Amino acid sequence: MLNYRSLELGALSDVIKHEHGKVFLHDVLELTGMEVSINCVPKGFKVPFKHKHKENEELYIFLKGDGVLMIDDARVKVKEGTCVKILPAGSRTLENVGEDNLQYICIQTKENSLDEFGLGDAKLD
């Protein structure tokens, strides 16, 4: 049994060619403690709905472009290098307000489920 799974997505700019400009990694990589999506939102597009979660917090890591995350009543400007954590109860949606595609990674995991992190969970061989 292998101790890893891998996937070659190609250029992140090509993610826009996937259904809804999104690739979910949970099933492909058999993730057991998180969901990760790679996303590419075209210029001028606004997600037409808001959503929230029952138990999962989300971390958005923006890689390219300019956008606005609407979280409850707040408008958070995002760009390359912006990282935003949203608690489960936060109602959210996203709009690309830039001149290019908006690329980001979204990591979703159960709120308060991380017991150890960084080197606290490491074991040297």
mmCIF file of N, CA and C in Angstrom:
data_model
loop_
_atom_site.group_PDB
_atom_site.id
_atom_site.type_symbol
_atom_site.label_atom_id
_atom_site.label_comp_id
_atom_site.label_asym_id
_atom_site.label_seq_id
_atom_site.Cartn_x
_atom_site.Cartn_y
_atom_site.Cartn_z
ATOM 1 N N MET A 1 0.842 -1.190 0.000
ATOM 2 C CA MET A 1 0.000 0.000 0.000
ATOM 3 C C MET A 1 0.880 1.243 0.000
ATOM 4 N N LEU A 2 0.573 2.197 -0.860
ATOM 5 C CA LEU A 2 1.308 3.454 -0.923
ATOM 6 C C LEU A 2 0.903 4.364 0.225
ATOM 7 N N ASN A 3 1.844 5.135 0.699
ATOM 8 C CA ASN A 3 1.587 6.105 1.756
ATOM 9 C C ASN A 3 1.310 7.491 1.194
ATOM 10 N N TYR A 4 0.899 7.569 -0.057
ATOM 11 C CA TYR A 4 0.577 8.863 -0.655
ATOM 12 C C TYR A 4 -0.377 8.675 -1.831
ATOM 13 N N ARG A 5 -0.996 9.780 -2.234
ATOM 14 C CA ARG A 5 -1.799 9.868 -3.447
ATOM 15 C C ARG A 5 -1.351 11.151 -4.140
ATOM 16 N N SER A 6 -1.387 11.182 -5.454
ATOM 17 C CA SER A 6 -1.009 12.403 -6.166
ATOM 18 C C SER A 6 -1.948 12.642 -7.337
ATOM 19 N N LEU A 7 -1.984 13.882 -7.776
ATOM 20 C CA LEU A 7 -2.810 14.300 -8.902
ATOM 21 C C LEU A 7 -2.052 15.399 -9.623
ATOM 22 N N GLU A 8 -1.964 15.323 -10.931
ATOM 23 C CA GLU A 8 -1.355 16.384 -11.733
ATOM 24 C C GLU A 8 -2.470 17.185 -12.384
ATOM 25 N N LEU A 9 -2.686 18.401 -11.893
ATOM 26 C CA LEU A 9 -3.740 19.262 -12.429
ATOM 27 C C LEU A 9 -3.304 20.008 -13.683
ATOM 28 N N GLY A 10 -2.007 20.191 -13.864
ATOM 29 C CA GLY A 10 -1.527 21.064 -14.918
ATOM 30 C C GLY A 10 -1.519 22.499 -14.416
ATOM 31 N N ALA A 11 -1.516 23.430 -15.338
ATOM 32 C CA ALA A 11 -1.485 24.848 -14.972
ATOM 33 C C ALA A 11 -2.768 25.228 -14.230
ATOM 34 N N LEU A 12 -2.628 26.017 -13.173
ATOM 35 C CA LEU A 12 -3.809 26.448 -12.422
ATOM 36 C C LEU A 12 -4.767 27.243 -13.293
ATOM 37 N N SER A 13 -4.254 27.922 -14.294
ATOM 38 C CA SER A 13 -5.128 28.676 -15.188
ATOM 39 C C SER A 13 -6.057 27.750 -15.977
ATOM 40 N N ASP A 14 -5.697 26.473 -16.113
ATOM 41 C CA ASP A 14 -6.534 25.519 -16.835
ATOM 42 C C ASP A 14 -7.689 24.977 -15.981
ATOM 43 N N VAL A 15 -7.682 25.244 -14.692
ATOM 44 C CA VAL A 15 -8.767 24.786 -13.822
ATOM 45 C C VAL A 15 -10.106 25.356 -14.287
ATOM 46 N N ILE A 16 -10.073 26.513 -14.918
ATOM 47 C CA ILE A 16 -11.310 27.138 -15.392
ATOM 48 C C ILE A 16 -12.039 26.249 -16.402
ATOM 49 N N LYS A 17 -11.325 25.320 -17.031
ATOM 50 C CA LYS A 17 -11.928 24.414 -18.012
ATOM 51 C C LYS A 17 -12.716 23.284 -17.350
ATOM 52 N N HIS A 18 -12.513 23.071 -16.056
ATOM 53 C CA HIS A 18 -13.241 22.037 -15.328
ATOM 54 C C HIS A 18 -14.651 22.527 -15.014
ATOM 55 N N GLU A 19 -15.525 21.607 -14.638
ATOM 56 C CA GLU A 19 -16.902 21.972 -14.315
ATOM 57 C C GLU A 19 -16.942 23.046 -13.235
ATOM 58 N N HIS A 20 -17.601 24.140 -13.517
ATOM 59 C CA HIS A 20 -17.748 25.290 -12.606
ATOM 60 C C HIS A 20 -16.400 25.906 -12.218
ATOM 61 N N GLY A 21 -15.332 25.659 -12.992
ATOM 62 C CA GLY A 21 -14.030 26.240 -12.684
ATOM 63 C C GLY A 21 -13.476 25.771 -11.353
ATOM 64 N N LYS A 22 -13.752 24.511 -11.018
ATOM 65 C CA LYS A 22 -13.430 24.013 -9.679
ATOM 66 C C LYS A 22 -13.030 22.551 -9.757
ATOM 67 N N VAL A 23 -12.005 22.190 -8.981
ATOM 68 C CA VAL A 23 -11.609 20.790 -8.842
ATOM 69 C C VAL A 23 -11.600 20.462 -7.352
ATOM 70 N N PHE A 24 -12.436 19.496 -6.945
ATOM 71 C CA PHE A 24 -12.446 19.017 -5.563
ATOM 72 C C PHE A 24 -11.458 17.862 -5.444
ATOM 73 N N LEU A 25 -10.652 17.859 -4.392
ATOM 74 C CA LEU A 25 -9.615 16.845 -4.234
ATOM 75 C C LEU A 25 -10.001 15.700 -3.302
ATOM 76 N N HIS A 26 -11.106 15.825 -2.559
ATOM 77 C CA HIS A 26 -11.493 14.815 -1.576
ATOM 78 C C HIS A 26 -11.543 13.410 -2.163
ATOM 79 N N ASP A 27 -12.318 13.227 -3.199
ATOM 80 C CA ASP A 27 -12.479 11.893 -3.782
ATOM 81 C C ASP A 27 -11.238 11.445 -4.552
ATOM 82 N N VAL A 28 -10.676 12.342 -5.344
ATOM 83 C CA VAL A 28 -9.532 12.001 -6.192
ATOM 84 C C VAL A 28 -8.330 11.545 -5.367
ATOM 85 N N LEU A 29 -8.060 12.239 -4.262
ATOM 86 C CA LEU A 29 -6.899 11.920 -3.428
ATOM 87 C C LEU A 29 -7.263 11.114 -2.181
ATOM 88 N N GLU A 30 -8.540 10.761 -2.049
ATOM 89 C CA GLU A 30 -9.027 10.001 -0.901
ATOM 90 C C GLU A 30 -8.676 10.692 0.419
ATOM 91 N N LEU A 31 -8.992 11.995 0.493
ATOM 92 C CA LEU A 31 -8.737 12.772 1.704
ATOM 93 C C LEU A 31 -9.687 12.314 2.811
ATOM 94 N N THR A 32 -9.213 12.268 4.045
ATOM 95 C CA THR A 32 -10.040 11.793 5.152
ATOM 96 C C THR A 32 -10.258 12.837 6.242
ATOM 97 N N GLY A 33 -9.533 13.935 6.214
ATOM 98 C CA GLY A 33 -9.675 14.919 7.274
ATOM 99 C C GLY A 33 -9.965 16.322 6.783
ATOM 100 N N MET A 34 -10.166 16.478 5.471
ATOM 101 C CA MET A 34 -10.410 17.807 4.911
ATOM 102 C C MET A 34 -10.967 17.667 3.513
ATOM 103 N N GLU A 35 -11.537 18.744 3.014
ATOM 104 C CA GLU A 35 -11.857 18.890 1.595
ATOM 105 C C GLU A 35 -11.033 20.061 1.097
ATOM 106 N N VAL A 36 -10.468 19.926 -0.081
ATOM 107 C CA VAL A 36 -9.693 20.995 -0.703
ATOM 108 C C VAL A 36 -10.222 21.167 -2.113
ATOM 109 N N SER A 37 -10.440 22.419 -2.491
ATOM 110 C CA SER A 37 -10.818 22.685 -3.882
ATOM 111 C C SER A 37 -9.860 23.712 -4.473
ATOM 112 N N ILE A 38 -9.543 23.509 -5.748
ATOM 113 C CA ILE A 38 -8.750 24.449 -6.531
ATOM 114 C C ILE A 38 -9.751 25.165 -7.429
ATOM 115 N N ASN A 39 -9.723 26.492 -7.440
ATOM 116 C CA ASN A 39 -10.787 27.259 -8.063
ATOM 117 C C ASN A 39 -10.256 28.341 -8.995
ATOM 118 N N CYS A 40 -10.986 28.583 -10.067
ATOM 119 C CA CYS A 40 -10.668 29.651 -11.006
ATOM 120 C C CYS A 40 -11.975 30.313 -11.426
ATOM 121 N N VAL A 41 -12.164 31.563 -11.023
ATOM 122 C CA VAL A 41 -13.396 32.301 -11.284
ATOM 123 C C VAL A 41 -13.133 33.291 -12.422
ATOM 124 N N PRO A 42 -13.925 33.234 -13.500
ATOM 125 C CA PRO A 42 -13.676 34.136 -14.625
ATOM 126 C C PRO A 42 -13.953 35.601 -14.292
ATOM 127 N N LYS A 43 -13.304 36.465 -15.046
ATOM 128 C CA LYS A 43 -13.472 37.910 -14.910
ATOM 129 C C LYS A 43 -14.959 38.264 -14.946
ATOM 130 N N GLY A 44 -15.396 39.087 -13.976
ATOM 131 C CA GLY A 44 -16.766 39.570 -13.949
ATOM 132 C C GLY A 44 -17.789 38.635 -13.338
ATOM 133 N N PHE A 45 -17.386 37.416 -12.958
ATOM 134 C CA PHE A 45 -18.355 36.444 -12.434
ATOM 135 C C PHE A 45 -18.589 36.653 -10.944
ATOM 136 N N LYS A 46 -19.852 36.523 -10.553
ATOM 137 C CA LYS A 46 -20.236 36.554 -9.142
ATOM 138 C C LYS A 46 -20.981 35.266 -8.838
ATOM 139 N N VAL A 47 -20.577 34.552 -7.788
ATOM 140 C CA VAL A 47 -21.291 33.345 -7.379
ATOM 141 C C VAL A 47 -22.723 33.766 -7.050
ATOM 142 N N PRO A 48 -23.736 33.130 -7.661
ATOM 143 C CA PRO A 48 -25.116 33.617 -7.553
ATOM 144 C C PRO A 48 -25.853 33.233 -6.270
ATOM 145 N N PHE A 49 -25.144 32.734 -5.281
ATOM 146 C CA PHE A 49 -25.804 32.348 -4.030
ATOM 147 C C PHE A 49 -24.820 32.517 -2.880
ATOM 148 N N LYS A 50 -25.365 32.642 -1.668
ATOM 149 C CA LYS A 50 -24.556 32.602 -0.448
ATOM 150 C C LYS A 50 -24.704 31.223 0.159
ATOM 151 N N HIS A 51 -23.701 30.801 0.915
ATOM 152 C CA HIS A 51 -23.824 29.531 1.625
ATOM 153 C C HIS A 51 -23.085 29.620 2.952
ATOM 154 N N LYS A 52 -23.416 28.710 3.847
ATOM 155 C CA LYS A 52 -22.711 28.553 5.119
ATOM 156 C C LYS A 52 -22.597 27.063 5.369
ATOM 157 N N HIS A 53 -21.914 26.686 6.424
ATOM 158 C CA HIS A 53 -21.708 25.269 6.710
ATOM 159 C C HIS A 53 -22.282 24.896 8.063
ATOM 160 N N LYS A 54 -22.551 23.613 8.240
ATOM 161 C CA LYS A 54 -23.043 23.107 9.520
ATOM 162 C C LYS A 54 -21.907 23.000 10.524
ATOM 163 N N GLU A 55 -20.760 22.422 10.115
ATOM 164 C CA GLU A 55 -19.655 22.155 11.045
ATOM 165 C C GLU A 55 -18.293 22.617 10.546
ATOM 166 N N ASN A 56 -18.158 22.877 9.264
ATOM 167 C CA ASN A 56 -16.835 23.106 8.690
ATOM 168 C C ASN A 56 -16.476 24.571 8.538
ATOM 169 N N GLU A 57 -15.248 24.906 8.970
ATOM 170 C CA GLU A 57 -14.683 26.210 8.667
ATOM 171 C C GLU A 57 -13.962 26.100 7.330
ATOM 172 N N GLU A 58 -13.768 27.241 6.673
ATOM 173 C CA GLU A 58 -13.075 27.258 5.399
ATOM 174 C C GLU A 58 -11.921 28.245 5.466
ATOM 175 N N LEU A 59 -10.844 27.891 4.768
ATOM 176 C CA LEU A 59 -9.704 28.785 4.587
ATOM 177 C C LEU A 59 -9.562 29.031 3.099
ATOM 178 N N TYR A 60 -9.651 30.288 2.695
ATOM 179 C CA TYR A 60 -9.457 30.690 1.310
ATOM 180 C C TYR A 60 -8.047 31.259 1.181
ATOM 181 N N ILE A 61 -7.276 30.759 0.224
ATOM 182 C CA ILE A 61 -5.924 31.237 -0.048
ATOM 183 C C ILE A 61 -5.921 31.725 -1.496
ATOM 184 N N PHE A 62 -5.794 33.030 -1.695
ATOM 185 C CA PHE A 62 -5.878 33.614 -3.024
ATOM 186 C C PHE A 62 -4.511 33.643 -3.689
ATOM 187 N N LEU A 63 -4.482 33.152 -4.930
ATOM 188 C CA LEU A 63 -3.229 32.969 -5.666
ATOM 189 C C LEU A 63 -3.040 33.996 -6.780
ATOM 190 N N LYS A 64 -4.151 34.495 -7.337
ATOM 191 C CA LYS A 64 -4.066 35.425 -8.458
ATOM 192 C C LYS A 64 -5.391 36.158 -8.603
ATOM 193 N N GLY A 65 -5.318 37.412 -9.004
ATOM 194 C CA GLY A 65 -6.516 38.180 -9.313
ATOM 195 C C GLY A 65 -6.988 39.049 -8.165
ATOM 196 N N ASP A 66 -8.142 39.672 -8.376
ATOM 197 C CA ASP A 66 -8.756 40.566 -7.394
ATOM 198 C C ASP A 66 -10.227 40.208 -7.261
ATOM 199 N N GLY A 67 -10.686 40.165 -6.016
ATOM 200 C CA GLY A 67 -12.075 39.817 -5.798
ATOM 201 C C GLY A 67 -12.605 40.413 -4.515
ATOM 202 N N VAL A 68 -13.860 40.092 -4.248
ATOM 203 C CA VAL A 68 -14.512 40.502 -3.011
ATOM 204 C C VAL A 68 -15.228 39.283 -2.453
ATOM 205 N N LEU A 69 -14.924 38.963 -1.202
ATOM 206 C CA LEU A 69 -15.668 37.958 -0.452
ATOM 207 C C LEU A 69 -16.726 38.700 0.348
ATOM 208 N N MET A 70 -17.981 38.322 0.193
ATOM 209 C CA MET A 70 -19.032 38.891 1.020
ATOM 210 C C MET A 70 -19.320 37.872 2.115
ATOM 211 N N ILE A 71 -19.068 38.272 3.371
ATOM 212 C CA ILE A 71 -19.254 37.392 4.518
ATOM 213 C C ILE A 71 -20.212 38.100 5.467
ATOM 214 N N ASP A 72 -21.401 37.530 5.632
ATOM 215 C CA ASP A 72 -22.468 38.198 6.380
ATOM 216 C C ASP A 72 -22.659 39.593 5.773
ATOM 217 N N ASP A 73 -22.439 40.659 6.540
ATOM 218 C CA ASP A 73 -22.598 42.016 6.019
ATOM 219 C C ASP A 73 -21.277 42.663 5.616
ATOM 220 N N ALA A 74 -20.168 41.934 5.721
ATOM 221 C CA ALA A 74 -18.846 42.488 5.411
ATOM 222 C C ALA A 74 -18.463 42.219 3.962
ATOM 223 N N ARG A 75 -17.719 43.163 3.377
ATOM 224 C CA ARG A 75 -17.132 43.001 2.048
ATOM 225 C C ARG A 75 -15.617 43.007 2.232
ATOM 226 N N VAL A 76 -14.985 41.862 1.999
ATOM 227 C CA VAL A 76 -13.549 41.709 2.214
ATOM 228 C C VAL A 76 -12.862 41.662 0.854
ATOM 229 N N LYS A 77 -12.029 42.680 0.576
ATOM 230 C CA LYS A 77 -11.272 42.696 -0.675
ATOM 231 C C LYS A 77 -10.171 41.643 -0.594
ATOM 232 N N VAL A 78 -9.992 40.885 -1.679
ATOM 233 C CA VAL A 78 -8.982 39.835 -1.714
ATOM 234 C C VAL A 78 -8.140 39.969 -2.974
ATOM 235 N N LYS A 79 -6.889 39.531 -2.872
ATOM 236 C CA LYS A 79 -5.953 39.559 -3.996
ATOM 237 C C LYS A 79 -4.893 38.501 -3.740
ATOM 238 N N GLU A 80 -3.959 38.371 -4.650
ATOM 239 C CA GLU A 80 -2.869 37.424 -4.479
ATOM 240 C C GLU A 80 -2.239 37.594 -3.096
ATOM 241 N N GLY A 81 -2.152 36.499 -2.344
ATOM 242 C CA GLY A 81 -1.548 36.528 -1.013
ATOM 243 C C GLY A 81 -2.530 36.713 0.129
ATOM 244 N N THR A 82 -3.789 37.034 -0.161
ATOM 245 C CA THR A 82 -4.794 37.180 0.893
ATOM 246 C C THR A 82 -5.248 35.797 1.359
ATOM 247 N N CYS A 83 -5.344 35.622 2.684
ATOM 248 C CA CYS A 83 -5.858 34.393 3.289
ATOM 249 C C CYS A 83 -7.001 34.771 4.216
ATOM 250 N N VAL A 84 -8.134 34.094 4.079
ATOM 251 C CA VAL A 84 -9.315 34.422 4.883
ATOM 252 C C VAL A 84 -9.902 33.134 5.451
ATOM 253 N N LYS A 85 -10.061 33.101 6.774
ATOM 254 C CA LYS A 85 -10.759 31.994 7.439
ATOM 255 C C LYS A 85 -12.199 32.426 7.672
ATOM 256 N N ILE A 86 -13.140 31.521 7.359
ATOM 257 C CA ILE A 86 -14.553 31.808 7.591
ATOM 258 C C ILE A 86 -15.129 30.705 8.471
ATOM 259 N N LEU A 87 -15.735 31.102 9.579
ATOM 260 C CA LEU A 87 -16.365 30.156 10.488
ATOM 261 C C LEU A 87 -17.608 29.540 9.832
ATOM 262 N N PRO A 88 -18.040 28.386 10.302
ATOM 263 C CA PRO A 88 -19.180 27.710 9.673
ATOM 264 C C PRO A 88 -20.423 28.592 9.512
ATOM 265 N N ALA A 89 -20.753 29.390 10.512
ATOM 266 C CA ALA A 89 -21.986 30.184 10.485
ATOM 267 C C ALA A 89 -21.906 31.405 9.577
ATOM 268 N N GLY A 90 -20.715 31.736 9.081
ATOM 269 C CA GLY A 90 -20.574 32.889 8.205
ATOM 270 C C GLY A 90 -21.187 32.621 6.839
ATOM 271 N N SER A 91 -22.148 33.446 6.449
ATOM 272 C CA SER A 91 -22.785 33.321 5.146
ATOM 273 C C SER A 91 -21.898 34.001 4.118
ATOM 274 N N ARG A 92 -21.500 33.272 3.070
ATOM 275 C CA ARG A 92 -20.464 33.767 2.178
ATOM 276 C C ARG A 92 -20.798 33.602 0.706
ATOM 277 N N THR A 93 -20.239 34.497 -0.077
ATOM 278 C CA THR A 93 -20.246 34.408 -1.529
ATOM 279 C C THR A 93 -19.035 35.179 -2.044
ATOM 280 N N LEU A 94 -18.770 35.079 -3.337
ATOM 281 C CA LEU A 94 -17.533 35.611 -3.901
ATOM 282 C C LEU A 94 -17.792 36.246 -5.255
ATOM 283 N N GLU A 95 -17.056 37.335 -5.544
ATOM 284 C CA GLU A 95 -17.149 37.993 -6.842
ATOM 285 C C GLU A 95 -15.750 38.319 -7.351
ATOM 286 N N ASN A 96 -15.521 38.074 -8.635
ATOM 287 C CA ASN A 96 -14.269 38.472 -9.280
ATOM 288 C C ASN A 96 -14.460 39.894 -9.795
ATOM 289 N N VAL A 97 -13.724 40.855 -9.224
ATOM 290 C CA VAL A 97 -13.842 42.253 -9.631
ATOM 291 C C VAL A 97 -12.617 42.724 -10.397
ATOM 292 N N GLY A 98 -11.691 41.794 -10.693
ATOM 293 C CA GLY A 98 -10.451 42.157 -11.365
ATOM 294 C C GLY A 98 -10.518 42.019 -12.878
ATOM 295 N N GLU A 99 -9.376 42.209 -13.496
ATOM 296 C CA GLU A 99 -9.248 42.138 -14.953
ATOM 297 C C GLU A 99 -8.833 40.755 -15.432
ATOM 298 N N ASP A 100 -8.492 39.851 -14.520
ATOM 299 C CA ASP A 100 -8.055 38.499 -14.857
ATOM 300 C C ASP A 100 -8.918 37.488 -14.109
ATOM 301 N N ASN A 101 -8.676 36.220 -14.371
ATOM 302 C CA ASN A 101 -9.321 35.167 -13.597
ATOM 303 C C ASN A 101 -8.873 35.270 -12.143
ATOM 304 N N LEU A 102 -9.754 34.931 -11.222
ATOM 305 C CA LEU A 102 -9.455 34.908 -9.792
ATOM 306 C C LEU A 102 -9.187 33.455 -9.408
ATOM 307 N N GLN A 103 -7.958 33.182 -8.953
ATOM 308 C CA GLN A 103 -7.566 31.819 -8.609
ATOM 309 C C GLN A 103 -7.348 31.711 -7.109
ATOM 310 N N TYR A 104 -7.887 30.622 -6.534
ATOM 311 C CA TYR A 104 -7.719 30.412 -5.095
ATOM 312 C C TYR A 104 -7.860 28.946 -4.745
ATOM 313 N N ILE A 105 -7.357 28.625 -3.567
ATOM 314 C CA ILE A 105 -7.517 27.301 -2.977
ATOM 315 C C ILE A 105 -8.426 27.474 -1.776
ATOM 316 N N CYS A 106 -9.371 26.555 -1.610
ATOM 317 C CA CYS A 106 -10.249 26.564 -0.444
ATOM 318 C C CYS A 106 -10.072 25.249 0.303
ATOM 319 N N ILE A 107 -9.749 25.349 1.582
ATOM 320 C CA ILE A 107 -9.571 24.175 2.437
ATOM 321 C C ILE A 107 -10.703 24.187 3.455
ATOM 322 N N GLN A 108 -11.395 23.068 3.548
ATOM 323 C CA GLN A 108 -12.551 22.952 4.436
ATOM 324 C C GLN A 108 -12.304 21.808 5.417
ATOM 325 N N THR A 109 -12.488 22.098 6.710
ATOM 326 C CA THR A 109 -12.304 21.072 7.732
ATOM 327 C C THR A 109 -13.224 21.360 8.911
ATOM 328 N N LYS A 110 -13.498 20.342 9.688
ATOM 329 C CA LYS A 110 -14.396 20.505 10.832
ATOM 330 C C LYS A 110 -13.789 21.477 11.838
ATOM 331 N N GLU A 111 -14.585 22.462 12.231
ATOM 332 C CA GLU A 111 -14.138 23.470 13.194
ATOM 333 C C GLU A 111 -13.705 22.804 14.503
ATOM 334 N N ASN A 112 -12.598 23.247 15.066
ATOM 335 C CA ASN A 112 -12.048 22.780 16.343
ATOM 336 C C ASN A 112 -11.631 21.312 16.338
ATOM 337 N N SER A 113 -11.323 20.749 15.165
ATOM 338 C CA SER A 113 -10.938 19.335 15.103
ATOM 339 C C SER A 113 -9.431 19.117 15.135
ATOM 340 N N LEU A 114 -8.636 20.169 15.031
ATOM 341 C CA LEU A 114 -7.184 20.032 14.973
ATOM 342 C C LEU A 114 -6.600 19.984 16.380
ATOM 343 N N ASP A 115 -6.086 18.811 16.762
ATOM 344 C CA ASP A 115 -5.495 18.648 18.084
ATOM 345 C C ASP A 115 -4.029 19.059 18.113
ATOM 346 N N GLU A 116 -3.293 18.684 17.092
ATOM 347 C CA GLU A 116 -1.880 19.045 17.004
ATOM 348 C C GLU A 116 -1.619 19.582 15.610
ATOM 349 N N PHE A 117 -0.590 20.403 15.474
ATOM 350 C CA PHE A 117 -0.280 20.986 14.179
ATOM 351 C C PHE A 117 1.198 21.303 14.109
ATOM 352 N N GLY A 118 1.672 21.596 12.906
ATOM 353 C CA GLY A 118 3.088 21.889 12.714
ATOM 354 C C GLY A 118 3.937 20.722 13.188
ATOM 355 N N LEU A 119 5.025 21.006 13.856
ATOM 356 C CA LEU A 119 5.915 19.954 14.337
ATOM 357 C C LEU A 119 5.353 19.219 15.548
ATOM 358 N N GLY A 120 4.273 19.721 16.144
ATOM 359 C CA GLY A 120 3.645 19.018 17.256
ATOM 360 C C GLY A 120 3.094 17.661 16.865
ATOM 361 N N ASP A 121 2.810 17.480 15.583
ATOM 362 C CA ASP A 121 2.296 16.225 15.074
ATOM 363 C C ASP A 121 3.362 15.462 14.289
ATOM 364 N N ALA A 122 4.596 15.928 14.313
ATOM 365 C CA ALA A 122 5.675 15.297 13.544
ATOM 366 C C ALA A 122 6.417 14.261 14.389
ATOM 367 N N LYS A 123 6.952 13.285 13.671
ATOM 368 C CA LYS A 123 7.775 12.256 14.298
ATOM 369 C C LYS A 123 8.991 12.047 13.408
ATOM 370 N N LEU A 124 10.162 12.316 13.910
ATOM 371 C CA LEU A 124 11.372 12.157 13.105
ATOM 372 C C LEU A 124 11.690 10.683 12.891
ATOM 373 N N ASP A 125 12.057 10.330 11.646
ATOM 374 C CA ASP A 125 12.454 8.956 11.331
ATOM 375 C C ASP A 125 13.933 8.762 11.625
#
